[in-house]
Amino acid sequence: GQQLNQSPQSMFIQEGEDVSMNCTSSSIFNTWLWYKQDPGEGPVLLIALYKAGELTSNGRLTAQFGITRKDSFLNISASIPSDVGIYFCAGRSVLGGSRLTFGEGTQLTVNP
Amino acid sequence: ETGVTQSPTHLIKTRGQQVTLRCSSQSGHNTVSWYQQALGQGPQFIFQYYREEENGRGNFPPRFSGLQFPNYSSELNVNALELDDSALYLCASSPGAGSLPETQYFGPGTRLLVL
């Protein structure tokens, strides 16, 4: 089945630093989504990408849909304490219908 | 605009029992997807409903079943509960399975504990 490899699994950074995380898939995706999940809550959509090569920003967050359609990355600039949480990539495969496949998440800790 | 809501927020059941979880989709959305999220893992797709019909299913046994109602709200039913069914169950709604691009918006989830 489809697999998403998300890295790194965890990151410990100082406030103000930039962060980068990425996902790679075993199959071609036509949609990449990035979510943030706080403890005890559902994932909140951060950025949606629909075309290969697309680069989209949302405030301090920037994400790109890889040219090969098998990868995506998320950058966070000038991190702040409220960026703490688990970040998930999710993708929709051209063969998987409407289902989303999720990565295992990146746990981000920001030290003030 | 009302977001995705789920009920109950928490639930404790014993092995062998049955459970029903509920989801109200975001206004204007006709597609609902259900996911199971075990502790420390990413959500796993259970199934999706579009206009009251099942529109795709993940690798879950038949004791996981669902319904979607004319107002697009949905239920997830799990029979013969097992200890491994303990998880956060997430509902996500989207504007329509037949429309592209599709983005899914999640509810807060129901935390199920099976003892």
mmCIF file of C-alpha atoms in Angstrom:
data_model
loop_
_atom_site.group_PDB
_atom_site.id
_atom_site.type_symbol
_atom_site.label_atom_id
_atom_site.label_comp_id
_atom_site.label_asym_id
_atom_site.label_seq_id
_atom_site.Cartn_x
_atom_site.Cartn_y
_atom_site.Cartn_z
ATOM 1 C CA GLY A 1 0.000 0.000 0.000
ATOM 2 C CA GLN A 2 0.889 3.654 -0.055
ATOM 3 C CA GLN A 3 3.483 4.823 2.433
ATOM 4 C CA LEU A 4 4.564 8.256 3.519
ATOM 5 C CA ASN A 5 7.923 8.771 5.145
ATOM 6 C CA GLN A 6 8.020 11.936 7.207
ATOM 7 C CA SER A 7 11.210 13.313 8.708
ATOM 8 C CA PRO A 8 12.477 14.214 11.124
ATOM 9 C CA GLN A 9 10.426 12.429 13.775
ATOM 10 C CA SER A 10 11.169 15.166 16.289
ATOM 11 C CA MET A 11 12.923 18.513 16.481
ATOM 12 C CA PHE A 12 14.096 20.598 19.415
ATOM 13 C CA ILE A 13 14.881 24.192 18.455
ATOM 14 C CA GLN A 14 15.347 27.612 19.979
ATOM 15 C CA GLU A 15 12.786 30.344 19.520
ATOM 16 C CA GLY A 16 13.593 32.352 16.405
ATOM 17 C CA GLU A 17 15.163 29.479 14.476
ATOM 18 C CA ASP A 18 13.864 28.239 11.156
ATOM 19 C CA VAL A 19 12.476 24.712 10.782
ATOM 20 C CA SER A 20 12.242 22.363 7.829
ATOM 21 C CA MET A 21 10.478 19.011 7.571
ATOM 22 C CA ASN A 22 9.619 16.830 4.606
ATOM 23 C CA CYS A 23 7.645 13.888 3.355
ATOM 24 C CA THR A 24 8.302 11.389 0.613
ATOM 25 C CA SER A 25 5.875 8.885 -0.836
ATOM 26 C CA SER A 26 6.178 5.588 -2.643
ATOM 27 C CA SER A 27 3.624 6.671 -5.234
ATOM 28 C CA ILE A 28 2.642 9.795 -7.141
ATOM 29 C CA PHE A 29 0.352 12.163 -5.265
ATOM 30 C CA ASN A 30 -1.966 14.788 -6.747
ATOM 31 C CA THR A 31 -2.586 16.595 -3.457
ATOM 32 C CA TRP A 32 -0.323 17.385 -0.516
ATOM 33 C CA LEU A 33 -1.684 18.805 2.719
ATOM 34 C CA TRP A 34 0.116 19.903 5.859
ATOM 35 C CA TYR A 35 -1.666 19.780 9.224
ATOM 36 C CA LYS A 36 -0.773 20.747 12.801
ATOM 37 C CA GLN A 37 -2.213 18.814 15.719
ATOM 38 C CA ASP A 38 -2.207 19.940 19.338
ATOM 39 C CA PRO A 39 -2.669 17.417 22.157
ATOM 40 C CA GLY A 40 -6.242 16.118 22.419
ATOM 41 C CA GLU A 41 -7.413 17.936 19.321
ATOM 42 C CA GLY A 42 -7.974 17.186 15.675
ATOM 43 C CA PRO A 43 -5.502 18.169 12.945
ATOM 44 C CA VAL A 44 -5.795 21.746 11.714
ATOM 45 C CA LEU A 45 -5.082 22.441 8.060
ATOM 46 C CA LEU A 46 -2.082 24.706 7.490
ATOM 47 C CA ILE A 47 -1.381 24.576 3.757
ATOM 48 C CA ALA A 48 -2.860 22.732 0.764
ATOM 49 C CA LEU A 49 -0.924 22.041 -2.454
ATOM 50 C CA TYR A 50 -2.489 20.807 -5.671
ATOM 51 C CA LYS A 51 0.087 21.123 -8.470
ATOM 52 C CA ALA A 52 3.634 19.851 -8.946
ATOM 53 C CA GLY A 53 6.093 22.630 -8.223
ATOM 54 C CA GLU A 54 3.521 24.726 -6.365
ATOM 55 C CA LEU A 55 4.984 26.859 -3.580
ATOM 56 C CA THR A 56 2.482 28.270 -1.092
ATOM 57 C CA SER A 57 2.907 30.427 1.998
ATOM 58 C CA ASN A 58 0.713 30.978 5.022
ATOM 59 C CA GLY A 59 2.317 33.597 7.232
ATOM 60 C CA ARG A 60 5.622 32.182 8.469
ATOM 61 C CA LEU A 61 4.866 28.793 6.903
ATOM 62 C CA THR A 62 5.899 27.822 3.383
ATOM 63 C CA ALA A 63 5.269 24.493 1.698
ATOM 64 C CA GLN A 64 6.127 23.093 -1.708
ATOM 65 C CA PHE A 65 4.758 20.285 -3.857
ATOM 66 C CA GLY A 66 7.762 18.437 -5.263
ATOM 67 C CA ILE A 67 8.361 18.289 -9.011
ATOM 68 C CA THR A 68 8.416 14.471 -8.956
ATOM 69 C CA ARG A 69 4.983 14.544 -7.237
ATOM 70 C CA LYS A 70 6.383 12.149 -4.630
ATOM 71 C CA ASP A 71 7.545 14.646 -2.035
ATOM 72 C CA SER A 72 6.713 17.830 -0.188
ATOM 73 C CA PHE A 73 8.378 20.014 2.404
ATOM 74 C CA LEU A 74 7.206 22.468 5.041
ATOM 75 C CA ASN A 75 9.331 25.344 6.334
ATOM 76 C CA ILE A 76 8.579 27.450 9.394
ATOM 77 C CA SER A 77 10.532 30.672 9.714
ATOM 78 C CA ALA A 78 11.360 32.515 12.927
ATOM 79 C CA SER A 79 9.732 29.919 15.191
ATOM 80 C CA ILE A 80 7.761 30.981 18.253
ATOM 81 C CA PRO A 81 6.640 28.963 21.306
ATOM 82 C CA SER A 82 3.095 28.478 19.960
ATOM 83 C CA ASP A 83 4.538 26.554 17.001
ATOM 84 C CA VAL A 84 4.939 23.614 19.376
ATOM 85 C CA GLY A 85 2.908 20.600 18.268
ATOM 86 C CA ILE A 86 2.877 17.663 15.882
ATOM 87 C CA TYR A 87 3.016 18.424 12.180
ATOM 88 C CA PHE A 88 1.598 15.899 9.732
ATOM 89 C CA CYS A 89 1.917 15.691 6.004
ATOM 90 C CA ALA A 90 -0.941 14.026 4.150
ATOM 91 C CA GLY A 91 -1.340 13.180 0.526
ATOM 92 C CA ARG A 92 -3.895 11.938 -1.916
ATOM 93 C CA SER A 93 -2.563 9.383 -4.402
ATOM 94 C CA VAL A 94 -3.713 9.280 -8.006
ATOM 95 C CA LEU A 95 -4.604 5.637 -7.327
ATOM 96 C CA GLY A 96 -6.118 6.063 -3.872
ATOM 97 C CA GLY A 97 -9.368 7.844 -4.632
ATOM 98 C CA SER A 98 -10.349 10.420 -2.049
ATOM 99 C CA ARG A 99 -8.551 8.928 0.926
ATOM 100 C CA LEU A 100 -5.703 10.782 2.584
ATOM 101 C CA THR A 101 -2.530 8.963 3.571
ATOM 102 C CA PHE A 102 -0.751 10.505 6.553
ATOM 103 C CA GLY A 103 2.869 10.570 7.580
ATOM 104 C CA GLU A 104 3.858 9.625 11.111
ATOM 105 C CA GLY A 105 4.292 13.230 12.177
ATOM 106 C CA THR A 106 7.080 15.544 13.278
ATOM 107 C CA GLN A 107 7.017 16.568 16.949
ATOM 108 C CA LEU A 108 8.267 20.149 17.214
ATOM 109 C CA THR A 109 9.500 21.604 20.510
ATOM 110 C CA VAL A 110 10.456 25.279 20.678
ATOM 111 C CA ASN A 111 12.507 26.464 23.618
ATOM 112 C CA PRO A 112 11.942 30.100 24.572
ATOM 113 C CA GLU B 1 -19.869 28.982 9.285
ATOM 114 C CA THR B 2 -19.920 25.977 11.642
ATOM 115 C CA GLY B 3 -16.914 23.672 11.659
ATOM 116 C CA VAL B 4 -16.838 19.904 12.015
ATOM 117 C CA THR B 5 -18.212 18.694 15.342
ATOM 118 C CA GLN B 6 -17.991 15.247 16.915
ATOM 119 C CA SER B 7 -19.667 13.549 19.837
ATOM 120 C CA PRO B 8 -18.998 12.304 22.387
ATOM 121 C CA THR B 9 -15.582 13.755 23.212
ATOM 122 C CA HIS B 10 -14.561 10.780 25.336
ATOM 123 C CA LEU B 11 -15.914 7.270 25.732
ATOM 124 C CA ILE B 12 -14.993 4.211 27.769
ATOM 125 C CA LYS B 13 -16.212 0.762 26.695
ATOM 126 C CA THR B 14 -15.374 -2.822 27.515
ATOM 127 C CA ARG B 15 -14.181 -5.489 25.132
ATOM 128 C CA GLY B 16 -17.000 -6.998 23.070
ATOM 129 C CA GLN B 17 -19.299 -3.992 23.336
ATOM 130 C CA GLN B 18 -20.520 -1.867 20.472
ATOM 131 C CA VAL B 19 -20.020 1.881 20.036
ATOM 132 C CA THR B 20 -21.483 4.625 17.849
ATOM 133 C CA LEU B 21 -19.621 7.847 17.195
ATOM 134 C CA ARG B 22 -21.212 10.878 15.558
ATOM 135 C CA CYS B 23 -20.022 13.648 13.287
ATOM 136 C CA SER B 24 -21.610 16.782 11.872
ATOM 137 C CA SER B 25 -19.895 18.026 8.759
ATOM 138 C CA GLN B 26 -18.946 21.596 8.032
ATOM 139 C CA SER B 27 -21.675 23.671 6.417
ATOM 140 C CA GLY B 28 -21.783 23.117 2.656
ATOM 141 C CA HIS B 29 -19.755 19.889 2.768
ATOM 142 C CA ASN B 30 -21.303 16.656 1.461
ATOM 143 C CA THR B 31 -18.405 14.263 2.036
ATOM 144 C CA VAL B 32 -17.323 12.772 5.344
ATOM 145 C CA SER B 33 -14.238 10.668 6.014
ATOM 146 C CA TRP B 34 -13.391 8.751 9.185
ATOM 147 C CA TYR B 35 -9.890 8.104 10.500
ATOM 148 C CA GLN B 36 -8.443 6.153 13.407
ATOM 149 C CA GLN B 37 -5.420 7.648 15.142
ATOM 150 C CA ALA B 38 -3.544 5.440 17.575
ATOM 151 C CA LEU B 39 -1.331 7.116 20.143
ATOM 152 C CA GLY B 40 1.847 8.465 18.599
ATOM 153 C CA GLN B 41 0.825 7.694 15.021
ATOM 154 C CA GLY B 42 -0.697 9.459 12.076
ATOM 155 C CA PRO B 43 -4.401 9.042 11.261
ATOM 156 C CA GLN B 44 -5.378 5.929 9.303
ATOM 157 C CA PHE B 45 -8.226 6.090 6.786
ATOM 158 C CA ILE B 46 -11.264 3.972 7.721
ATOM 159 C CA PHE B 47 -13.822 4.935 5.066
ATOM 160 C CA GLN B 48 -15.485 7.841 3.312
ATOM 161 C CA TYR B 49 -19.134 8.650 2.631
ATOM 162 C CA TYR B 50 -20.322 10.799 -0.250
ATOM 163 C CA ARG B 51 -24.035 11.583 -0.643
ATOM 164 C CA GLU B 52 -24.973 8.747 1.735
ATOM 165 C CA GLU B 53 -22.952 6.074 -0.090
ATOM 166 C CA GLU B 54 -19.635 4.530 0.933
ATOM 167 C CA ASN B 55 -16.959 5.961 -1.350
ATOM 168 C CA GLY B 56 -13.797 4.101 -0.461
ATOM 169 C CA ARG B 57 -12.628 2.009 2.458
ATOM 170 C CA GLY B 58 -9.308 1.476 4.154
ATOM 171 C CA ASN B 59 -7.888 -1.707 5.625
ATOM 172 C CA PHE B 60 -10.403 -2.115 8.444
ATOM 173 C CA PRO B 61 -12.579 -5.182 9.185
ATOM 174 C CA PRO B 62 -16.343 -5.240 8.512
ATOM 175 C CA ARG B 63 -17.127 -4.658 12.195
ATOM 176 C CA PHE B 64 -16.293 -1.018 11.377
ATOM 177 C CA SER B 65 -19.328 0.353 9.581
ATOM 178 C CA GLY B 66 -20.801 3.739 8.874
ATOM 179 C CA LEU B 67 -23.762 5.764 7.787
ATOM 180 C CA GLN B 68 -24.294 9.162 6.256
ATOM 181 C CA PHE B 69 -27.612 10.950 6.594
ATOM 182 C CA PRO B 70 -29.428 13.307 4.190
ATOM 183 C CA ASN B 71 -28.084 16.309 6.116
ATOM 184 C CA TYR B 72 -24.566 14.861 5.523
ATOM 185 C CA SER B 73 -23.923 14.101 9.178
ATOM 186 C CA SER B 74 -22.389 10.697 9.758
ATOM 187 C CA GLU B 75 -21.987 7.845 12.218
ATOM 188 C CA LEU B 76 -19.166 5.393 12.763
ATOM 189 C CA ASN B 77 -20.185 2.095 14.345
ATOM 190 C CA VAL B 78 -17.744 -0.412 15.746
ATOM 191 C CA ASN B 79 -18.989 -3.831 16.848
ATOM 192 C CA ALA B 80 -17.255 -6.403 19.041
ATOM 193 C CA LEU B 81 -14.761 -3.899 20.399
ATOM 194 C CA GLU B 82 -11.187 -5.025 20.890
ATOM 195 C CA LEU B 83 -8.498 -3.520 23.083
ATOM 196 C CA ASP B 84 -6.624 -2.314 19.970
ATOM 197 C CA ASP B 85 -9.626 -0.216 18.992
ATOM 198 C CA SER B 86 -8.588 2.263 21.674
ATOM 199 C CA ALA B 87 -7.706 5.403 19.722
ATOM 200 C CA LEU B 88 -8.725 8.899 18.732
ATOM 201 C CA TYR B 89 -11.412 8.696 16.041
ATOM 202 C CA LEU B 90 -11.404 11.648 13.695
ATOM 203 C CA CYS B 91 -14.054 12.794 11.302
ATOM 204 C CA ALA B 92 -13.185 15.065 8.372
ATOM 205 C CA SER B 93 -15.519 16.791 5.962
ATOM 206 C CA SER B 94 -14.833 18.122 2.494
ATOM 207 C CA PRO B 95 -16.821 19.967 -0.171
ATOM 208 C CA GLY B 96 -17.358 16.929 -2.379
ATOM 209 C CA ALA B 97 -15.682 13.752 -3.500
ATOM 210 C CA GLY B 98 -16.528 14.596 -7.080
ATOM 211 C CA SER B 99 -14.917 18.001 -7.029
ATOM 212 C CA LEU B 100 -11.230 18.759 -7.285
ATOM 213 C CA PRO B 101 -9.220 19.874 -5.529
ATOM 214 C CA GLU B 102 -10.423 18.282 -2.307
ATOM 215 C CA THR B 103 -9.321 19.450 1.115
ATOM 216 C CA GLN B 104 -10.445 17.751 4.304
ATOM 217 C CA TYR B 105 -11.202 19.627 7.510
ATOM 218 C CA PHE B 106 -11.068 17.704 10.762
ATOM 219 C CA GLY B 107 -13.204 17.700 13.876
ATOM 220 C CA PRO B 108 -11.743 17.515 17.390
ATOM 221 C CA GLY B 109 -12.124 13.738 17.563
ATOM 222 C CA THR B 110 -13.613 11.203 19.961
ATOM 223 C CA ARG B 111 -11.206 9.511 22.345
ATOM 224 C CA LEU B 112 -12.267 5.862 22.760
ATOM 225 C CA LEU B 113 -10.811 3.674 25.470
ATOM 226 C CA VAL B 114 -11.583 -0.046 25.418
ATOM 227 C CA LEU B 115 -10.948 -1.925 28.660
#
